């Protein structure tokens, strides 16, 4: 029995609320149960120096967590003077995931920065961030299209992410914090709308896992991502 | 005529929503029109080293702004590796304002950290922060009282803050961004429920102002704070 | 009775010594009693990037304190790797105060940096800094005028600053450290030669103060600034 | 055809040279072809603060690259003042991989720090680091056993890591830099001696990959790790 | 002919003014011509952690330069966020020089921090700093003796420093900036009152120098230090 | 008797191995006994901003130490976020030493960066670095000559460095760590192939030393450098 009484292949209640921030070209407040992330997409007519003059754009991401998003207060990274290792790892993952489904040539020499700020954390902040980021990005590209800044299909596919893990010996989908801190194994899958893999990250938190166990997690993830992609499509419809 | 068509002595629509974050001992989502600040109050059983063993507690504040809270994206302070001067100045002001109405002896050897994170900025983020912080702080102290951690009156009074300025030659209350960026003069008043002053900060943005102009601003501020304190009382009732 | 036996409206001995540093375009060693600040004004033919090409100049300030300017040694900010909040707040105040009386258009596309370094601190370092900075700035502009770099009136007025506070229940002018650390209320006024206000900062150190008390402080400050402006005029005559 | 003319399932020449640094409790110079990493294991009788008094030890890792380990000189992280995102991500991976096969209870309240410094980089520095780190760690634990500091089996299994990817449409093992920069897909597998998975990281560098493609990579990785574990056993025999 | 028209073995006008800062246990404003350094000695009843409990004290130094001490303004190190290489090198030299003539056992478990802040720089700031630091240190030890905090001879000898160099082919003493920037060779000697060497630093700025040239510089330096030590003795008499 | 049983004027076993890193334009693994330093020389077609357009090049150096190069593990500077004072001092010394024997005009508007990374430290890391750096630099210049990038004699002479000190009252050459930590006096000499001095740094670690003692050290150093220069010539022959 999962602490949340969910079935093993059941997602938490997911919501994707668009247009939550007045100024951003795209934004989304994504909730996976008690995990709440505010995502904005910002369009800027400039590129990182190493990318200039190559005729293509860039999508990058930054990630942060409000100090009291967590059970105990976490030190503010701006006060500590640096982003910690986990933050850097997550924001690199979000950026790679989004770039995999964007046609950077078609975007043109511009940068879209996606900011994911966790207002409340109950496990799965990185998967919620990626899932919500797609919505904010889609809105930003829609904003550009309305202004004839881009043509054709810049957004090649959906992208969504979900965690799964082995909890009390059973593969389960979309871990919350209570499960995550107890799970033997934890994996995050970033997948496209057509079921292909963009990123897989599997970690044995306690004991190494077999290849068969990994395949079971992949099957669960596939199910979860299919559902999340449906929700994304409804959100932007 | 003000850009928002408000009367000179009219506040923006103010809302003070409590209990918005699951884990914090106190929290408040404060809105002054399009300025939205998420405030949390965190209780910790530890003190800054220089305060230990003196039989009294401490209230401190930190302030941040999400990158796309603003019209154009602002660089994330955690990525820049330091808090800028404006941030430091504002969080010092919030901390001082709250300490002025808390009985630190009665609080005991504990620290309450108030985090004010701006989700959307349309002028007046520091005054909204202070006004909302009082609500979050009140809830945190209520939480402590329920657990018999404190006795008597720790919270000695209300505290609220409001800006005023001279816009097109006329003293107006509660500047939004459109007014703030054009105002000749800008002043912030932090006042108690009984009308006394905790902090005054007046700055001539363009041309120096006369002492009479300053008195007109102080009268306006008094009116605004009286209204804000009423709203605080309703919120925690 | 004040610790220094001064009358309530009496300034400390003030001196403004010009030309104290060989290389600077303008400089002033300002003393308010035992508070000694070395101020230099440096002219540079460059601007901050965000100001380029707008046809106007900039005046900025930096503030520092020698480690043993204080009763106990303070850690050197260069060794700590950052300027603390108080330093940043003060140097922003000095910069704003000076810009309020300079015609930035007439200055042309150049930057003047005013450095205020406290050699000895006995309260009122920010007010002494601003008062001395005007002298250094005036000399720097004089240096430019001699070389035909500027025309007309770049320096539109004097600017001087003074603190006042309520000490043992009585409003007093120009607090020294002994008074400052005991005062119930502390306010700094930055005013022009013609009596208008550029900045007001009032803080209730212990208990909030009434609006009447604040008016009494403003009257005292007016008196003090008038005297300081006279001294500035004598210094540059 | 691979640039190196290796068969698709062929590792580069691997060597694991022990005892290369005079002072370290364990050390290994690991070479995967032209990728050379110097690994040391340091035993310290102290723990990170958050782990004290829990009766178990800790294994952590740090990673660095000499400036001219790469084709073009890379800026020294010590001079830049921070470790970049990639470095942090890799050293976290190495630490997790080692902790998965160490009995931290049996280690006792001590910390082993594994330093992996890349002398020359030709792709696969993280997999070479993990593979060599096991040897340095084994020697460090042997050093402790000789001194009766630990009992029983602290090192529960081998751990080794290898990359694979899809290059010109074909799954290949142990990518060198020439392949890595061209591969469509890149995955790193960290596995135990008995074939279980500790970490999987798969990234679509260009286009997302199918689940079948991922299974082909996993089979290749299994083959490579089996060979690396044999080499580790020979090295410490 | 030297730019200053001094004889080759002639020092600049040297002055050592004691007691220039109100709070410090010892202080000295040292002038070598237009090079002016404010030195303070601070006594603290605490030690760096690695020195605790060994029954001896410590003398350390910090060095700084006001931004406009130089011909062109130098960026403030506190604003840059770090001390540059030259600063670190100089303050290490000053600390070593002072420790060489202090009986650290006799000092007891205390630390004296000597701060050398350059108000105006015209070459030789490190040698002026060391020479003035001895005076400030002597006064600090005198202050301690008066309070019976130390007994016997803590200050075992004088220490002074001087630069010399080869300018236009001729060995000269006490280089000012005009000479220093043109000299072929530059050497700093730190010597005791009895003529022994504490530190020698010789650098070929342009072309390497012969051992004979070095001996000529050492003879000059001996002469200069003898004179400086006389001046120190007069200053503290 | 020296701990290593060497004669007073005997160097440790010295080796200079060229071409140890695949990508660098020049490289050398230098060993002075158990002190091992990996040196690379990198050619870059860019200059520090302050040197642009002056028709001459630059040679600079960086220095680092692997964490477990030492008896006890040293904290990684990249993790600490800054280079410590000793590192900065050494890399400045290496850079100055090399520039003294390079014709920067003949080098052209390019920069050569020499990286010295200590793999194992047993005293004398800075002298070994300089001695090996000359070899790496010579190879880098040879690489340029082969490509007709430079003409004539860019490398004007050899440069090598050696330490000496007074150990148990006797002047000895090339101190290892056991001697260095016990020596009364420690001096480093950087000399050219023709016996002239580029840098001298002598420090009284315990008691000041006489001028005669210093001359004895200089004679020893001359002997050592002559031998090192012979070894350099053999290495590049």
PDB file of N, CA, C and O in Angstrom, chain B residues 46-80:
ATOM      1  N   UNK B  46      17.167  27.975  16.918  1.00  0.00           N
ATOM      2  CA  UNK B  46      18.585  28.354  16.934  1.00  0.00           C
ATOM      3  C   UNK B  46      18.671  29.853  16.691  1.00  0.00           C
ATOM      4  O   UNK B  46      17.748  30.464  16.161  1.00  0.00           O
ATOM      5  N   UNK B  47      19.798  30.401  17.078  1.00  0.00           N
ATOM      6  CA  UNK B  47      19.992  31.851  17.003  1.00  0.00           C
ATOM      7  C   UNK B  47      21.293  32.143  16.278  1.00  0.00           C
ATOM      8  O   UNK B  47      22.194  31.315  16.240  1.00  0.00           O
ATOM      9  N   UNK B  48      21.410  33.348  15.700  1.00  0.00           N
ATOM     10  CA  UNK B  48      22.730  33.755  15.220  1.00  0.00           C
ATOM     11  C   UNK B  48      23.718  33.740  16.390  1.00  0.00           C
ATOM     12  O   UNK B  48      23.362  34.083  17.523  1.00  0.00           O
ATOM     13  N   UNK B  49      24.974  33.349  16.125  1.00  0.00           N
ATOM     14  CA  UNK B  49      25.968  33.168  17.195  1.00  0.00           C
ATOM     15  C   UNK B  49      26.076  34.359  18.151  1.00  0.00           C
ATOM     16  O   UNK B  49      26.217  34.183  19.368  1.00  0.00           O
ATOM     17  N   UNK B  50      26.029  35.578  17.608  1.00  0.00           N
ATOM     18  CA  UNK B  50      26.246  36.764  18.442  1.00  0.00           C
ATOM     19  C   UNK B  50      25.083  37.034  19.393  1.00  0.00           C
ATOM     20  O   UNK B  50      25.151  37.951  20.209  1.00  0.00           O
ATOM     21  N   UNK B  51      24.008  36.244  19.311  1.00  0.00           N
ATOM     22  CA  UNK B  51      22.840  36.524  20.138  1.00  0.00           C
ATOM     23  C   UNK B  51      22.604  35.454  21.204  1.00  0.00           C
ATOM     24  O   UNK B  51      21.712  35.576  22.051  1.00  0.00           O
ATOM     25  N   UNK B  52      23.457  34.427  21.151  1.00  0.00           N
ATOM     26  CA  UNK B  52      23.208  33.299  22.047  1.00  0.00           C
ATOM     27  C   UNK B  52      23.359  33.651  23.515  1.00  0.00           C
ATOM     28  O   UNK B  52      24.217  34.436  23.896  1.00  0.00           O
ATOM     29  N   UNK B  53      22.510  33.057  24.321  1.00  0.00           N
ATOM     30  CA  UNK B  53      22.648  33.174  25.766  1.00  0.00           C
ATOM     31  C   UNK B  53      22.240  34.522  26.330  1.00  0.00           C
ATOM     32  O   UNK B  53      22.610  34.868  27.452  1.00  0.00           O
ATOM     33  N   UNK B  54      21.478  35.304  25.595  1.00  0.00           N
ATOM     34  CA  UNK B  54      21.054  36.616  26.098  1.00  0.00           C
ATOM     35  C   UNK B  54      19.580  36.615  26.477  1.00  0.00           C
ATOM     36  O   UNK B  54      19.022  37.673  26.794  1.00  0.00           O
ATOM     37  N   UNK B  55      18.961  35.433  26.382  1.00  0.00           N
ATOM     38  CA  UNK B  55      17.579  35.336  26.833  1.00  0.00           C
ATOM     39  C   UNK B  55      16.548  35.984  25.927  1.00  0.00           C
ATOM     40  O   UNK B  55      15.409  36.189  26.327  1.00  0.00           O
ATOM     41  N   UNK B  56      16.937  36.300  24.686  1.00  0.00           N
ATOM     42  CA  UNK B  56      15.932  36.849  23.787  1.00  0.00           C
ATOM     43  C   UNK B  56      16.099  36.285  22.373  1.00  0.00           C
ATOM     44  O   UNK B  56      17.145  35.744  22.026  1.00  0.00           O
ATOM     45  N   UNK B  57      15.036  36.401  21.606  1.00  0.00           N
ATOM     46  CA  UNK B  57      15.014  35.816  20.275  1.00  0.00           C
ATOM     47  C   UNK B  57      15.328  36.824  19.201  1.00  0.00           C
ATOM     48  O   UNK B  57      15.780  37.937  19.483  1.00  0.00           O
ATOM     49  N   UNK B  58      15.054  36.434  17.945  1.00  0.00           N
ATOM     50  CA  UNK B  58      15.408  37.269  16.810  1.00  0.00           C
ATOM     51  C   UNK B  58      14.400  37.055  15.692  1.00  0.00           C
ATOM     52  O   UNK B  58      13.872  35.967  15.524  1.00  0.00           O
ATOM     53  N   UNK B  59      14.108  38.120  14.983  1.00  0.00           N
ATOM     54  CA  UNK B  59      13.289  38.022  13.780  1.00  0.00           C
ATOM     55  C   UNK B  59      14.105  38.614  12.648  1.00  0.00           C
ATOM     56  O   UNK B  59      14.637  39.730  12.771  1.00  0.00           O
ATOM     57  N   UNK B  60      14.254  37.849  11.575  1.00  0.00           N
ATOM     58  CA  UNK B  60      15.037  38.338  10.443  1.00  0.00           C
ATOM     59  C   UNK B  60      14.246  38.085   9.168  1.00  0.00           C
ATOM     60  O   UNK B  60      13.251  37.365   9.184  1.00  0.00           O
ATOM     61  N   UNK B  61      14.672  38.704   8.075  1.00  0.00           N
ATOM     62  CA  UNK B  61      13.932  38.545   6.826  1.00  0.00           C
ATOM     63  C   UNK B  61      14.878  38.368   5.662  1.00  0.00           C
ATOM     64  O   UNK B  61      16.003  38.865   5.677  1.00  0.00           O
ATOM     65  N   UNK B  62      14.423  37.613   4.681  1.00  0.00           N
ATOM     66  CA  UNK B  62      15.115  37.547   3.402  1.00  0.00           C
ATOM     67  C   UNK B  62      14.113  37.866   2.292  1.00  0.00           C
ATOM     68  O   UNK B  62      12.920  37.619   2.426  1.00  0.00           O
ATOM     69  N   UNK B  63      14.636  38.429   1.220  1.00  0.00           N
ATOM     70  CA  UNK B  63      13.804  38.916   0.132  1.00  0.00           C
ATOM     71  C   UNK B  63      14.365  38.389  -1.180  1.00  0.00           C
ATOM     72  O   UNK B  63      15.581  38.287  -1.344  1.00  0.00           O
ATOM     73  N   UNK B  64      13.504  38.031  -2.084  1.00  0.00           N
ATOM     74  CA  UNK B  64      13.946  37.590  -3.406  1.00  0.00           C
ATOM     75  C   UNK B  64      12.881  37.901  -4.424  1.00  0.00           C
ATOM     76  O   UNK B  64      11.745  38.244  -4.075  1.00  0.00           O
ATOM     77  N   UNK B  65      13.272  37.782  -5.670  1.00  0.00           N
ATOM     78  CA  UNK B  65      12.329  38.078  -6.739  1.00  0.00           C
ATOM     79  C   UNK B  65      12.520  36.983  -7.781  1.00  0.00           C
ATOM     80  O   UNK B  65      13.652  36.701  -8.186  1.00  0.00           O
ATOM     81  N   UNK B  66      11.434  36.348  -8.225  1.00  0.00           N
ATOM     82  CA  UNK B  66      11.586  35.375  -9.297  1.00  0.00           C
ATOM     83  C   UNK B  66      12.064  36.117 -10.548  1.00  0.00           C
ATOM     84  O   UNK B  66      11.707  37.279 -10.760  1.00  0.00           O
ATOM     85  N   UNK B  67      12.865  35.441 -11.382  1.00  0.00           N
ATOM     86  CA  UNK B  67      13.483  36.137 -12.519  1.00  0.00           C
ATOM     87  C   UNK B  67      12.466  36.827 -13.421  1.00  0.00           C
ATOM     88  O   UNK B  67      12.706  37.921 -13.903  1.00  0.00           O
ATOM     89  N   UNK B  68      11.303  36.190 -13.630  1.00  0.00           N
ATOM     90  CA  UNK B  68      10.362  36.829 -14.538  1.00  0.00           C
ATOM     91  C   UNK B  68       9.196  37.459 -13.798  1.00  0.00           C
ATOM     92  O   UNK B  68       8.083  37.563 -14.325  1.00  0.00           O
ATOM     93  N   UNK B  69       9.449  37.911 -12.583  1.00  0.00           N
ATOM     94  CA  UNK B  69       8.468  38.726 -11.890  1.00  0.00           C
ATOM     95  C   UNK B  69       8.379  40.100 -12.538  1.00  0.00           C
ATOM     96  O   UNK B  69       7.433  40.841 -12.305  1.00  0.00           O
ATOM     97  N   UNK B  70       9.372  40.423 -13.353  1.00  0.00           N
ATOM     98  CA  UNK B  70       9.488  41.775 -13.894  1.00  0.00           C
ATOM     99  C   UNK B  70       9.229  41.795 -15.405  1.00  0.00           C
ATOM    100  O   UNK B  70       9.269  40.757 -16.055  1.00  0.00           O
ATOM    101  N   UNK B  71       9.035  42.982 -15.917  1.00  0.00           N
ATOM    102  CA  UNK B  71       8.724  43.181 -17.330  1.00  0.00           C
ATOM    103  C   UNK B  71       9.764  42.510 -18.210  1.00  0.00           C
ATOM    104  O   UNK B  71       9.440  41.769 -19.131  1.00  0.00           O
ATOM    105  N   UNK B  72      11.023  42.765 -17.912  1.00  0.00           N
ATOM    106  CA  UNK B  72      12.084  42.036 -18.580  1.00  0.00           C
ATOM    107  C   UNK B  72      12.685  41.079 -17.556  1.00  0.00           C
ATOM    108  O   UNK B  72      12.670  41.351 -16.371  1.00  0.00           O
ATOM    109  N   UNK B  73      13.208  39.961 -18.017  1.00  0.00           N
ATOM    110  CA  UNK B  73      13.769  38.981 -17.090  1.00  0.00           C
ATOM    111  C   UNK B  73      14.994  39.572 -16.367  1.00  0.00           C
ATOM    112  O   UNK B  73      15.866  40.186 -16.983  1.00  0.00           O
ATOM    113  N   UNK B  74      15.022  39.372 -15.069  1.00  0.00           N
ATOM    114  CA  UNK B  74      16.134  39.810 -14.243  1.00  0.00           C
ATOM    115  C   UNK B  74      17.013  38.598 -13.965  1.00  0.00           C
ATOM    116  O   UNK B  74      16.517  37.504 -13.769  1.00  0.00           O
ATOM    117  N   UNK B  75      18.326  38.809 -13.920  1.00  0.00           N
ATOM    118  CA  UNK B  75      19.219  37.684 -13.661  1.00  0.00           C
ATOM    119  C   UNK B  75      18.979  37.110 -12.266  1.00  0.00           C
ATOM    120  O   UNK B  75      18.838  37.856 -11.298  1.00  0.00           O
ATOM    121  N   UNK B  76      18.919  35.812 -12.170  1.00  0.00           N
ATOM    122  CA  UNK B  76      18.725  35.104 -10.907  1.00  0.00           C
ATOM    123  C   UNK B  76      19.906  35.379  -9.979  1.00  0.00           C
ATOM    124  O   UNK B  76      21.060  35.152 -10.352  1.00  0.00           O
ATOM    125  N   UNK B  77      19.648  35.843  -8.781  1.00  0.00           N
ATOM    126  CA  UNK B  77      20.754  36.187  -7.877  1.00  0.00           C
ATOM    127  C   UNK B  77      21.590  34.962  -7.498  1.00  0.00           C
ATOM    128  O   UNK B  77      22.788  35.067  -7.286  1.00  0.00           O
ATOM    129  N   UNK B  78      20.955  33.794  -7.408  1.00  0.00           N
ATOM    130  CA  UNK B  78      21.716  32.589  -7.073  1.00  0.00           C
ATOM    131  C   UNK B  78      22.713  32.266  -8.175  1.00  0.00           C
ATOM    132  O   UNK B  78      23.803  31.762  -7.906  1.00  0.00           O
ATOM    133  N   UNK B  79      22.353  32.564  -9.425  1.00  0.00           N
ATOM    134  CA  UNK B  79      23.268  32.316 -10.541  1.00  0.00           C
ATOM    135  C   UNK B  79      24.356  33.373 -10.587  1.00  0.00           C
ATOM    136  O   UNK B  79      25.499  33.086 -10.913  1.00  0.00           O
ATOM    137  N   UNK B  80      24.007  34.599 -10.232  1.00  0.00           N
ATOM    138  CA  UNK B  80      24.989  35.686 -10.220  1.00  0.00           C
ATOM    139  C   UNK B  80      25.976  35.507  -9.070  1.00  0.00           C
ATOM    140  O   UNK B  80      27.067  36.058  -9.084  1.00  0.00           O
TER     141      UNK B  80
END
